[in-house]
mmCIF file of C-alpha atoms and ligand atoms in Angstrom:
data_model
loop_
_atom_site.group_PDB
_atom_site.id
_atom_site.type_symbol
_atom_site.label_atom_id
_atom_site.label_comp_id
_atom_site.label_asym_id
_atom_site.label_seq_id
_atom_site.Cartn_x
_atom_site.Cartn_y
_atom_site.Cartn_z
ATOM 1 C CA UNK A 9 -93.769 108.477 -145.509
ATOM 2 C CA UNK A 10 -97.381 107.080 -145.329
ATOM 3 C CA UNK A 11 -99.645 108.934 -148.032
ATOM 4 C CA UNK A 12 -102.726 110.384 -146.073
ATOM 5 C CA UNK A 13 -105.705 111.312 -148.065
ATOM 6 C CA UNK A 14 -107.930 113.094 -146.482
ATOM 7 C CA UNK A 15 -110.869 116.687 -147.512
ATOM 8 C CA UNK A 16 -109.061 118.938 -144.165
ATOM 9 C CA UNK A 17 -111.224 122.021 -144.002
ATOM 10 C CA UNK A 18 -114.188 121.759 -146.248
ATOM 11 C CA UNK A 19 -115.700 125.000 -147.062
ATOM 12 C CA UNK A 20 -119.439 125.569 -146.276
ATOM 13 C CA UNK A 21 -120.782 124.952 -149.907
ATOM 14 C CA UNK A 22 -118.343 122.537 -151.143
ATOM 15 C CA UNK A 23 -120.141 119.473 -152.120
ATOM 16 C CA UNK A 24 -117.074 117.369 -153.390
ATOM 17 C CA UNK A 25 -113.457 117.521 -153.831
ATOM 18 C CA UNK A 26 -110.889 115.467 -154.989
ATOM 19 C CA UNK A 27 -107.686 114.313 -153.949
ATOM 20 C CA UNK A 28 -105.127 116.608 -156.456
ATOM 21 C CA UNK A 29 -102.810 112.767 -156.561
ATOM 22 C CA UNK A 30 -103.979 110.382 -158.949
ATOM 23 C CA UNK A 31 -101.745 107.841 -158.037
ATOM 24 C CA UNK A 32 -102.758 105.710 -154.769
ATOM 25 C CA UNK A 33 -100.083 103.699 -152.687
ATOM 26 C CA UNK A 34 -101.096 100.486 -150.848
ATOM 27 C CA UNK A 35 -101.398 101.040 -146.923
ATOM 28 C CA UNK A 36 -102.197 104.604 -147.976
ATOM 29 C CA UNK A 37 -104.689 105.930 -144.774
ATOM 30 C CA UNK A 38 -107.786 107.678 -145.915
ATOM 31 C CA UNK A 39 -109.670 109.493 -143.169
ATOM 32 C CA UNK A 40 -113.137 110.284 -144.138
ATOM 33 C CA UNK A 41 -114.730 112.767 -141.534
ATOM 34 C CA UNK A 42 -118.482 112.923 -140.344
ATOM 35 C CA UNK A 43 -121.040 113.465 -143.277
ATOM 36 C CA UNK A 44 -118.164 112.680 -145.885
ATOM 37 C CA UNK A 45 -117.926 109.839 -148.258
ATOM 38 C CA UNK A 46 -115.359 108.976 -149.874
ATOM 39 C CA UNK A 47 -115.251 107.169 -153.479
ATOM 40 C CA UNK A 48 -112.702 105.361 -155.798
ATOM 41 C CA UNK A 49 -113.462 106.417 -159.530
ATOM 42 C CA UNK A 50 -111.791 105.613 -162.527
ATOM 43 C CA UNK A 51 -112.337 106.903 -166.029
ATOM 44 C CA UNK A 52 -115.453 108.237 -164.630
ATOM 45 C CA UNK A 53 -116.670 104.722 -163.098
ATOM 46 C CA UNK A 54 -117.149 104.479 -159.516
ATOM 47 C CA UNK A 55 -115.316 101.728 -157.605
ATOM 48 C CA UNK A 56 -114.785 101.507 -154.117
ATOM 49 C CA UNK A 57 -116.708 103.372 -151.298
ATOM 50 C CA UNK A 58 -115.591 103.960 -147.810
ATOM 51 C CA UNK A 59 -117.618 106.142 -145.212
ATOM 52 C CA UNK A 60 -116.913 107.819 -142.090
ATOM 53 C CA UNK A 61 -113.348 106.010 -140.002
ATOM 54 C CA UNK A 62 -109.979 106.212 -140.473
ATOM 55 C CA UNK A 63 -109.090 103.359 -143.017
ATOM 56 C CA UNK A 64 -105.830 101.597 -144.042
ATOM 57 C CA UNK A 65 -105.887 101.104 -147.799
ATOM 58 C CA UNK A 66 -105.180 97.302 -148.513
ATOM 59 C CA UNK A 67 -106.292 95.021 -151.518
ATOM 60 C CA UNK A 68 -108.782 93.399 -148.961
ATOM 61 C CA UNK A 69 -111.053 97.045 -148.737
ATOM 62 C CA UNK A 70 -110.348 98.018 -152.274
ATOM 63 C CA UNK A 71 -111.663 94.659 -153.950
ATOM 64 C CA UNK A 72 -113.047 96.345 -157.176
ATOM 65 C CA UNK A 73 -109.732 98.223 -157.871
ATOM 66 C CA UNK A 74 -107.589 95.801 -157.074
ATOM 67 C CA UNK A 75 -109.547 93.290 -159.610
ATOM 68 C CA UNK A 76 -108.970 96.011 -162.170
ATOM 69 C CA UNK A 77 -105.406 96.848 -161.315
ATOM 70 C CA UNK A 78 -104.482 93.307 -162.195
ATOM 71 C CA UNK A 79 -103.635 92.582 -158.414
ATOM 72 C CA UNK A 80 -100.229 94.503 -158.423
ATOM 73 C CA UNK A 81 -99.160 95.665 -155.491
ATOM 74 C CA UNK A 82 -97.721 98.694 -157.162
ATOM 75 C CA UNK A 83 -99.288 101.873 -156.762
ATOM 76 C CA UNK A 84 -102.357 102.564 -159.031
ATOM 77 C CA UNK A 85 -104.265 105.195 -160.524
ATOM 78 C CA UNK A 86 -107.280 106.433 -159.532
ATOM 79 C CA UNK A 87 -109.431 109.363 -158.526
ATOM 80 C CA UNK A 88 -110.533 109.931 -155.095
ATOM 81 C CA UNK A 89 -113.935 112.290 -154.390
ATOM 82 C CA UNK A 90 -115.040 113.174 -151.293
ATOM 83 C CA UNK A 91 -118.690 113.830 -151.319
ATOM 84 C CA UNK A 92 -120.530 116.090 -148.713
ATOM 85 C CA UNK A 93 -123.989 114.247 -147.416
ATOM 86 C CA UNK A 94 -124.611 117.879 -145.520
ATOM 87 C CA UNK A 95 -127.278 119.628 -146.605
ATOM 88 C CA UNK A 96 -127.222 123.013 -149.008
ATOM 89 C CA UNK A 97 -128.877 125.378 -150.077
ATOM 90 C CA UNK A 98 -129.472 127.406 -153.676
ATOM 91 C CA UNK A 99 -130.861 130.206 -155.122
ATOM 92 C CA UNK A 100 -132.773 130.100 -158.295
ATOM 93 C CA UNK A 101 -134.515 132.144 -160.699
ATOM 94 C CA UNK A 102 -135.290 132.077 -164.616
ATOM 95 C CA UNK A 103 -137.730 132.838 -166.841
ATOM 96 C CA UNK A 104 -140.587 131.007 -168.496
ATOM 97 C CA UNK A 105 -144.259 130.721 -170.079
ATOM 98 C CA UNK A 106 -147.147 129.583 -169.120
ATOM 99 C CA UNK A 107 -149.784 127.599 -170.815
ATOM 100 C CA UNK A 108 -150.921 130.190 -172.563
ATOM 101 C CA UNK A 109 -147.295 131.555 -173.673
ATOM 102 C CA UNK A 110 -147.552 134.425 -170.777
ATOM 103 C CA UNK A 111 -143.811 135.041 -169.964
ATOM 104 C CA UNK A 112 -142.819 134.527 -166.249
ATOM 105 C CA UNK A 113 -140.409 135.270 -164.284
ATOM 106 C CA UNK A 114 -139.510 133.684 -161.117
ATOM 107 C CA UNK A 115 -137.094 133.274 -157.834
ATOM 108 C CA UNK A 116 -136.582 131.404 -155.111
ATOM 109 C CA UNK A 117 -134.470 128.860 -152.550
ATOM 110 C CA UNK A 118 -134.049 125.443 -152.125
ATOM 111 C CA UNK A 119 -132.894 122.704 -150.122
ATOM 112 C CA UNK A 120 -130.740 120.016 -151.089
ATOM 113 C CA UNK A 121 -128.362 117.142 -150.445
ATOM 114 C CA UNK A 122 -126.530 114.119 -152.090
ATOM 115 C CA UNK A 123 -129.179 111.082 -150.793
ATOM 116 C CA UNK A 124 -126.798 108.118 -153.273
ATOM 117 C CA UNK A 125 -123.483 109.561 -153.218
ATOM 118 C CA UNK A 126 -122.696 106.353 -156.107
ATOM 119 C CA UNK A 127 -125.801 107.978 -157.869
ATOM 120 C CA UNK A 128 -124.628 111.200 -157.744
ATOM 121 C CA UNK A 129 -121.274 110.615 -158.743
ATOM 122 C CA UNK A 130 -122.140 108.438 -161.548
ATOM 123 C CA UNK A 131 -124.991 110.844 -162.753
ATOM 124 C CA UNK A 132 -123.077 114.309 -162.137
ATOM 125 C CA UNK A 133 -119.634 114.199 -161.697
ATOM 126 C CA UNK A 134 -118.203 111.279 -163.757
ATOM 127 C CA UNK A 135 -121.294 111.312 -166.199
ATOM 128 C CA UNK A 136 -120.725 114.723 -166.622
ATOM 129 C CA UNK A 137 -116.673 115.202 -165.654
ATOM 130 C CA UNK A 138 -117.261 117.609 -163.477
ATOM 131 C CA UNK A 139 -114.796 117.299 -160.843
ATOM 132 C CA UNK A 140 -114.951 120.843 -158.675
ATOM 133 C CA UNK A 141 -117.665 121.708 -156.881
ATOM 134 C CA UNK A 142 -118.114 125.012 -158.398
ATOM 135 C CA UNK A 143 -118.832 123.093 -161.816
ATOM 136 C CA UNK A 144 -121.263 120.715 -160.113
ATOM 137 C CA UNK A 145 -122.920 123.137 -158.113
ATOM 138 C CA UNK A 146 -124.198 125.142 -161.354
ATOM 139 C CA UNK A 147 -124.911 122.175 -163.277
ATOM 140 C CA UNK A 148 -127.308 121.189 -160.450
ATOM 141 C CA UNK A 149 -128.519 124.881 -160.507
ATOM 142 C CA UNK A 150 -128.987 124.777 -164.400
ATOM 143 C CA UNK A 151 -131.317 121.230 -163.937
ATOM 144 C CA UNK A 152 -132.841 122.454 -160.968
ATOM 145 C CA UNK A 153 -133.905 125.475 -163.225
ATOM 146 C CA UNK A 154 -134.486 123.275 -166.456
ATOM 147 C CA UNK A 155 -137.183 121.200 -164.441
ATOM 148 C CA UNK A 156 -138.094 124.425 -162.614
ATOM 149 C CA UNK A 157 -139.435 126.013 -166.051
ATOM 150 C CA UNK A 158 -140.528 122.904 -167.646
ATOM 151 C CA UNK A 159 -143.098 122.235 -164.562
ATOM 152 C CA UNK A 160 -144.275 125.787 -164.448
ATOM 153 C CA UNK A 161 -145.190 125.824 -167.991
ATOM 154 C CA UNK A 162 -147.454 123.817 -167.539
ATOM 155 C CA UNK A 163 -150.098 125.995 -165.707
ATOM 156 C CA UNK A 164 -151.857 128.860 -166.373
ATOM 157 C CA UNK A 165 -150.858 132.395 -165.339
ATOM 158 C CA UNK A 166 -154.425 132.453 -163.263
ATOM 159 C CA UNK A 167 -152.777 129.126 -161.453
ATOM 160 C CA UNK A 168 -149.888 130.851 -161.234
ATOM 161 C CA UNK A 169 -150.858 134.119 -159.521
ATOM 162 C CA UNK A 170 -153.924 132.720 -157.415
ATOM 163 C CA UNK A 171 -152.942 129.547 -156.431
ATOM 164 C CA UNK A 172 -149.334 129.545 -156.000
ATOM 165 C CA UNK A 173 -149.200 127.431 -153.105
ATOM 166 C CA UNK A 174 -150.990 124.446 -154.704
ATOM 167 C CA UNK A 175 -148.811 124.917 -157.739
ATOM 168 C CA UNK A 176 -145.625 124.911 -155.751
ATOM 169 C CA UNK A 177 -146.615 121.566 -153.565
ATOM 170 C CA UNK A 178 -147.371 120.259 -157.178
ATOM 171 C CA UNK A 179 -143.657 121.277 -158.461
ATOM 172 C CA UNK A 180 -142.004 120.262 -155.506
ATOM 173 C CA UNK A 181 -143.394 116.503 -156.110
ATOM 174 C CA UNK A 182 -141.949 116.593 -159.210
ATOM 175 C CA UNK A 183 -138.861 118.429 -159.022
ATOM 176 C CA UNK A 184 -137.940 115.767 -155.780
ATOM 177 C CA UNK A 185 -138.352 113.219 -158.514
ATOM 178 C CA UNK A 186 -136.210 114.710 -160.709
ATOM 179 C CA UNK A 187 -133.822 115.295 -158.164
ATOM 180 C CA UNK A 188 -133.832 111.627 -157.005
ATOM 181 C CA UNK A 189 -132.415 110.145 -160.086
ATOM 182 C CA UNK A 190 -129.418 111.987 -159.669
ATOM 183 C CA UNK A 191 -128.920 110.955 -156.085
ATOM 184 C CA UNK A 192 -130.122 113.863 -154.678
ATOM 185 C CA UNK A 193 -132.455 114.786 -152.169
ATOM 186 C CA UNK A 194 -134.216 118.126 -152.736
ATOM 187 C CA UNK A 195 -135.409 118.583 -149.422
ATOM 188 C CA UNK A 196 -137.364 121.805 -149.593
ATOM 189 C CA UNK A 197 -138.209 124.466 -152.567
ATOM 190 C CA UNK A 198 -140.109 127.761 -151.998
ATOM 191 C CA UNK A 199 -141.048 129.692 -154.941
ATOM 192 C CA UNK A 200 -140.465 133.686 -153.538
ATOM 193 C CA UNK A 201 -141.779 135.216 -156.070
ATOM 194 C CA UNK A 202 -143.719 135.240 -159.828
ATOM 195 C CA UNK A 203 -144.009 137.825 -161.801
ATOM 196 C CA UNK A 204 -145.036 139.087 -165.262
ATOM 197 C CA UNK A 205 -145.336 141.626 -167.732
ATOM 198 C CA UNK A 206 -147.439 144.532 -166.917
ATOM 199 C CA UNK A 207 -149.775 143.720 -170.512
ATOM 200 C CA UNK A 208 -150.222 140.364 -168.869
ATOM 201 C CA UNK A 209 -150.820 141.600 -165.495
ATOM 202 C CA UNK A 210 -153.596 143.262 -167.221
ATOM 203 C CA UNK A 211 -154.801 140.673 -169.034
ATOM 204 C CA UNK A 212 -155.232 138.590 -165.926
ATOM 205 C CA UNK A 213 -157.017 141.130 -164.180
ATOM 206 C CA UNK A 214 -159.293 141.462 -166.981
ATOM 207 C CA UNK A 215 -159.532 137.605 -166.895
ATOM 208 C CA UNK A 216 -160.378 137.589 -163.005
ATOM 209 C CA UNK A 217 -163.065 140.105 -163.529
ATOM 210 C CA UNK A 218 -165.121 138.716 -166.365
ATOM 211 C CA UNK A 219 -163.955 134.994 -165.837
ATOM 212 C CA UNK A 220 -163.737 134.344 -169.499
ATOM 213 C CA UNK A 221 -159.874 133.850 -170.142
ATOM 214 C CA UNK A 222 -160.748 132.574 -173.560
ATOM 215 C CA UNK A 223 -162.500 135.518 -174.796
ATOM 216 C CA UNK A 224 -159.656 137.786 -173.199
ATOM 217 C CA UNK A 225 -156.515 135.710 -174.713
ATOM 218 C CA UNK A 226 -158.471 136.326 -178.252
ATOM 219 C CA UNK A 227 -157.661 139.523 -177.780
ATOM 220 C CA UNK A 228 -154.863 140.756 -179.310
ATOM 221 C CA UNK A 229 -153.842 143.333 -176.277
ATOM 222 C CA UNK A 230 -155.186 143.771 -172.667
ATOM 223 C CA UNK A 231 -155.151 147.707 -173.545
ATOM 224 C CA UNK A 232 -157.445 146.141 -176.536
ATOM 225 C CA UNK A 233 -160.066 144.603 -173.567
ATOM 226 C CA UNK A 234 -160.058 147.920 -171.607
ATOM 227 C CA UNK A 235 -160.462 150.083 -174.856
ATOM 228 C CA UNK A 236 -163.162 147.831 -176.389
ATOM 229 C CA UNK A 237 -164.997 147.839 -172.857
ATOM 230 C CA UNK A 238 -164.528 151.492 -172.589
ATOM 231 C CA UNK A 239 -165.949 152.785 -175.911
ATOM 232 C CA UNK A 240 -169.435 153.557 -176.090
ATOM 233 C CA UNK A 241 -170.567 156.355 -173.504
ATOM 234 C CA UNK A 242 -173.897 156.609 -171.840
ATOM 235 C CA UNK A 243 -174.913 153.117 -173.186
ATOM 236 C CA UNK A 244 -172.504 151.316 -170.279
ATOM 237 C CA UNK A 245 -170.123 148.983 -171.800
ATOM 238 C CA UNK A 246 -172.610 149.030 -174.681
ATOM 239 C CA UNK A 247 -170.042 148.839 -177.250
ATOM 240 C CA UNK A 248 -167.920 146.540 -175.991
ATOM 241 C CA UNK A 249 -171.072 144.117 -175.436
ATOM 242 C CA UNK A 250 -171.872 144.004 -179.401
ATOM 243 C CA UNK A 251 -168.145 142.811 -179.628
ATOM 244 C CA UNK A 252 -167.620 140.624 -177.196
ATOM 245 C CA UNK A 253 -170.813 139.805 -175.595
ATOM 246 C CA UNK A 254 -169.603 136.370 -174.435
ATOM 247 C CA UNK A 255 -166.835 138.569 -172.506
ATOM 248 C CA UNK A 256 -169.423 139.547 -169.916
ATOM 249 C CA UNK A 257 -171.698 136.390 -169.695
ATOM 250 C CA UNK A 258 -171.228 133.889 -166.898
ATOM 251 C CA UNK A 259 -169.080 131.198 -168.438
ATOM 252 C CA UNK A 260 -171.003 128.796 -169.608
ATOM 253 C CA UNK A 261 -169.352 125.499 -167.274
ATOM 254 C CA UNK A 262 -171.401 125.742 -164.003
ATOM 255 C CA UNK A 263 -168.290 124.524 -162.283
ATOM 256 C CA UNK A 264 -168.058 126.900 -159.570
ATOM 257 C CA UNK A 265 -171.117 128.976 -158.948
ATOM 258 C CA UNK A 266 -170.991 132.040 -157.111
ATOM 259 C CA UNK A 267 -171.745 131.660 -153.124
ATOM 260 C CA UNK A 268 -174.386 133.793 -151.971
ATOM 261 C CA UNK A 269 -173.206 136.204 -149.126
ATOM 262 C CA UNK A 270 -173.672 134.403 -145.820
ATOM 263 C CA UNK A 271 -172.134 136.109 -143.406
ATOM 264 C CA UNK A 272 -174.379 138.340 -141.209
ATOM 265 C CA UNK A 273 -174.973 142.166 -141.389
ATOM 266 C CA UNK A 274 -174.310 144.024 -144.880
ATOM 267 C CA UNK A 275 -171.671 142.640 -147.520
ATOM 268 C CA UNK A 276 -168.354 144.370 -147.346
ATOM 269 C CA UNK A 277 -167.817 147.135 -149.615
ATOM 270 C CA UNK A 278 -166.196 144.598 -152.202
ATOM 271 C CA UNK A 279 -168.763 142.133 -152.507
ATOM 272 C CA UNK A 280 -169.749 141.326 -155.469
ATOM 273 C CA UNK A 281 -172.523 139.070 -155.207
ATOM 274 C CA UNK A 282 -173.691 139.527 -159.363
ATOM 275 C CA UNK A 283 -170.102 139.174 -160.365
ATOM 276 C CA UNK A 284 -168.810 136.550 -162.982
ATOM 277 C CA UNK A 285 -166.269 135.016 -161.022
ATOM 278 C CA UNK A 286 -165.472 131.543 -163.341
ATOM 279 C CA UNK A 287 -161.889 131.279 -162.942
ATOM 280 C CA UNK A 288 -161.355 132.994 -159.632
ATOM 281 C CA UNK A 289 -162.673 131.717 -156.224
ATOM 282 C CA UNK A 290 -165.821 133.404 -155.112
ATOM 283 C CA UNK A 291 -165.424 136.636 -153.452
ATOM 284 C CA UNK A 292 -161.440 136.382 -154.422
ATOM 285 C CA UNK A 293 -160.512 140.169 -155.742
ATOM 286 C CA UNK A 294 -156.949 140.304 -157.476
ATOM 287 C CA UNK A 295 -154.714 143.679 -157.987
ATOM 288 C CA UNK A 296 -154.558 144.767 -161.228
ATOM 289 C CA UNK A 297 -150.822 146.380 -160.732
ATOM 290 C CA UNK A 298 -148.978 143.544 -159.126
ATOM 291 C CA UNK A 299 -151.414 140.154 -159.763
ATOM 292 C CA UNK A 300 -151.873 139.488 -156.059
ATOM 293 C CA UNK A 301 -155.471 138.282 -154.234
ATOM 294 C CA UNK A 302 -155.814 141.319 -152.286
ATOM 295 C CA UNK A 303 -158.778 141.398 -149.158
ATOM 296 C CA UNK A 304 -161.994 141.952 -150.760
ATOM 297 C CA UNK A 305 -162.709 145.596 -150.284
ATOM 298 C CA UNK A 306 -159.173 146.609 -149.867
ATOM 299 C CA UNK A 307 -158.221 150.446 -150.681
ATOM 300 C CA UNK A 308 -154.375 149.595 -151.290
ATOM 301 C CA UNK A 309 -152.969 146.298 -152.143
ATOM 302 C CA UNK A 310 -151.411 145.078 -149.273
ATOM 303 C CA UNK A 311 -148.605 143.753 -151.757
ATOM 304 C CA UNK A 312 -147.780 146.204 -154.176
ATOM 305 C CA UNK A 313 -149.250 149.138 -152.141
ATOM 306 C CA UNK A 314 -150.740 150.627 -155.188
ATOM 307 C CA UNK A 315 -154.187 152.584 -154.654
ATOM 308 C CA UNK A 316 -157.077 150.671 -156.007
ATOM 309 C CA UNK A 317 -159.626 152.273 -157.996
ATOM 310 C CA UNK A 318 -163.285 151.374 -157.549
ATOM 311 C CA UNK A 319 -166.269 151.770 -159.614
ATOM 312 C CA UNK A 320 -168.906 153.471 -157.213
ATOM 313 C CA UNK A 321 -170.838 150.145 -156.554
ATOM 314 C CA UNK A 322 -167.156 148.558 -155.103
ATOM 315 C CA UNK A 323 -166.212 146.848 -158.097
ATOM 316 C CA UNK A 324 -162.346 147.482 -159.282
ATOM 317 C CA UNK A 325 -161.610 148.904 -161.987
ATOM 318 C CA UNK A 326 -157.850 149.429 -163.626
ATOM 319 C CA UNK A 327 -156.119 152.111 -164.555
ATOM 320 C CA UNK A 328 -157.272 154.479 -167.099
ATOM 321 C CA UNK A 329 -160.442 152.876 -167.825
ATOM 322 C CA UNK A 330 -163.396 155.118 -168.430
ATOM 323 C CA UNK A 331 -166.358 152.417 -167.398
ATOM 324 C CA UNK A 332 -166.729 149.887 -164.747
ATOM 325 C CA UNK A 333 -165.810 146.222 -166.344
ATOM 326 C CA UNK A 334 -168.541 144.587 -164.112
ATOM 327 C CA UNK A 335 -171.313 146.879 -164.004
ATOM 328 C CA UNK A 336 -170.391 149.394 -166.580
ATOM 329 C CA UNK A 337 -170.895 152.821 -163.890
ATOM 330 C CA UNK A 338 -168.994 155.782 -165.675
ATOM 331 C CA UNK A 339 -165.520 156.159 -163.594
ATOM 332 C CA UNK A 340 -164.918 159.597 -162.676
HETATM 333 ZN ZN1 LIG B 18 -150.659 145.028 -155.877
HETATM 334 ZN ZN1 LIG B 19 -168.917 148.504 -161.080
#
């Protein structure tokens, strides 16, 4: 009886599988399907490849083996993966810090699929023995993750939660090259969601309104900010200015000055033409309760769906504080 090795019914996120019989009989057929390749390892080497047909195994198609068999034309020993060049996809999510330790959590999907299937098997499977797909599927999960946290830490929470597009096209480049050197193609990534805790939430929100992250991070708690801010009554914010003044002052690089107001007619309600904006884009109002840019002026954040609380001159102000962080007006 001719041997016949062949991957019949491949389910939908199997990326490899091997032929259960190790040992291989000349003028064996090996039918490799559409999107399949098919590879000859031993002890975790790769040998021969074949690709889509229906081949007869001889010595003439199996040089490498052959050479290593010692030209026998016994049957030999040797592992047969099929490899899957279709395309997956994976869910992700883990945890991580940001530049300036702020712990973040994230989720998301991605795209991939084996690009070098000698790469891949030499990287991942036989590099790594991992011989079912379950095994190689989360060890690509676990380095999609690894590189996934490693790139994020690198920014700051204000990158983070205002621009998270450019900071996921910036990822993406790198996690495709990360990706590459294992013979795989990540073909897409979207980040679905960041998020952190609600004392950095805080802190960010007290960093978009003041645009001094330095002076906020030097304090030890965002509660700290608000309460400091908060103190003195009548005076404003007097008491929190003796503290911090610097807290309050326009930061010092004139990187990004504030744009005037040009549109026509009178500023929306959230405009806040005096207001310190350093780190955030002009205009650019953020939710205290969920991090999001919100529409300046908005009354709910479109995201979250919290109220927000204004200051009667417009400006937001977060919860529980007893005086405006931008103009100081007593909050009712
Ligand atoms: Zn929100
Ligand atoms: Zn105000």
């Amino acid at each position: 009886m001719v041997q016949v090795i062949e991957w019949t019914n491949p389910g939908e996120d199997e990326i490899i599988w091997r032929y259960p019989n190790e040992v291989i009989k000349w003028g064996a057929q090996l039918i490799v399907h559409e999107y399949e390749v098919a590879i000859f390892m031993r002890d975790g080497k790769v040998y021969d490849v074949f690709g889509p047909g229906r081949h007869t195994l001889t010595t003439q198609n199996l040089p490498l083996l052959y050479k290593l068999v010692g030209g026998s034309n016994s049957p030999f020993k040797a592992t047969v993966i099929f490899v899957s060049m279709k395309q997956f996809q994976g869910r992700y999510g883990g945890e991580t810090q940001t530049r300036e330790l702020a712990p973040v959590k994230y989720y998301g999907v991605y795209w991939f699929k084996v690009s070098d299937p000698v790469l891949f098997l030499t990287e991942v499977v036989g590099g790594q023995s991992l011989y079912d797909t379950q095994d190689v599927t989360k060890f690509i999960r676990a380095y999609f993750n690894e590189g996934m946290m490693k790139h994020l830490s690198a920014y700051s929470i204000v990158d983070l939660f205002q621009n998270l597009d450019m900071v996921s096209t910036q990822v993406k480049v790198k996690l495709m090259e990360d990706f590459r050197r294992l013979g795989l193609e990540l073909v897409d990534v979207k980040i679905e969601g960041v998020n952190t805790t609600d004392e950095w939430r805080q802190r960010l929100f007290w960093i978009m309104q003041t645009g001094n992250a330095q002076a906020v991070m030097q304090m030890d708690t965002a509660k700290q900010v608000a309460a400091e801010l908060g103190k003195s009554e009548g005076a404003a914010i007097g008491a929190g200015m003796m503290i911090m003044p610097q807290l309050l002052q326009q930061p010092a690089q004139p990187a990004q000055p504030t744009q005037p107001y040009a549109g026509g007619g009178a500023p929306p309600a959230g405009y806040q033409g005096a207001q310190p904006a350093g780190a955030a884009q002009p205009n650019q109002e953020i939710c205290p309760y969920c991090g999001k840019p919100i529409p300046p002026g908005a009354r709910f954040c479109p995201y979250c769906g919290h109220e927000i609380k204004r200051c009667p001159n417009g400006h937001i102000v977060p919860e529980g504080a007893k005086f405006c962080p931008v103009c100081g007006a007593k909050i009712e």
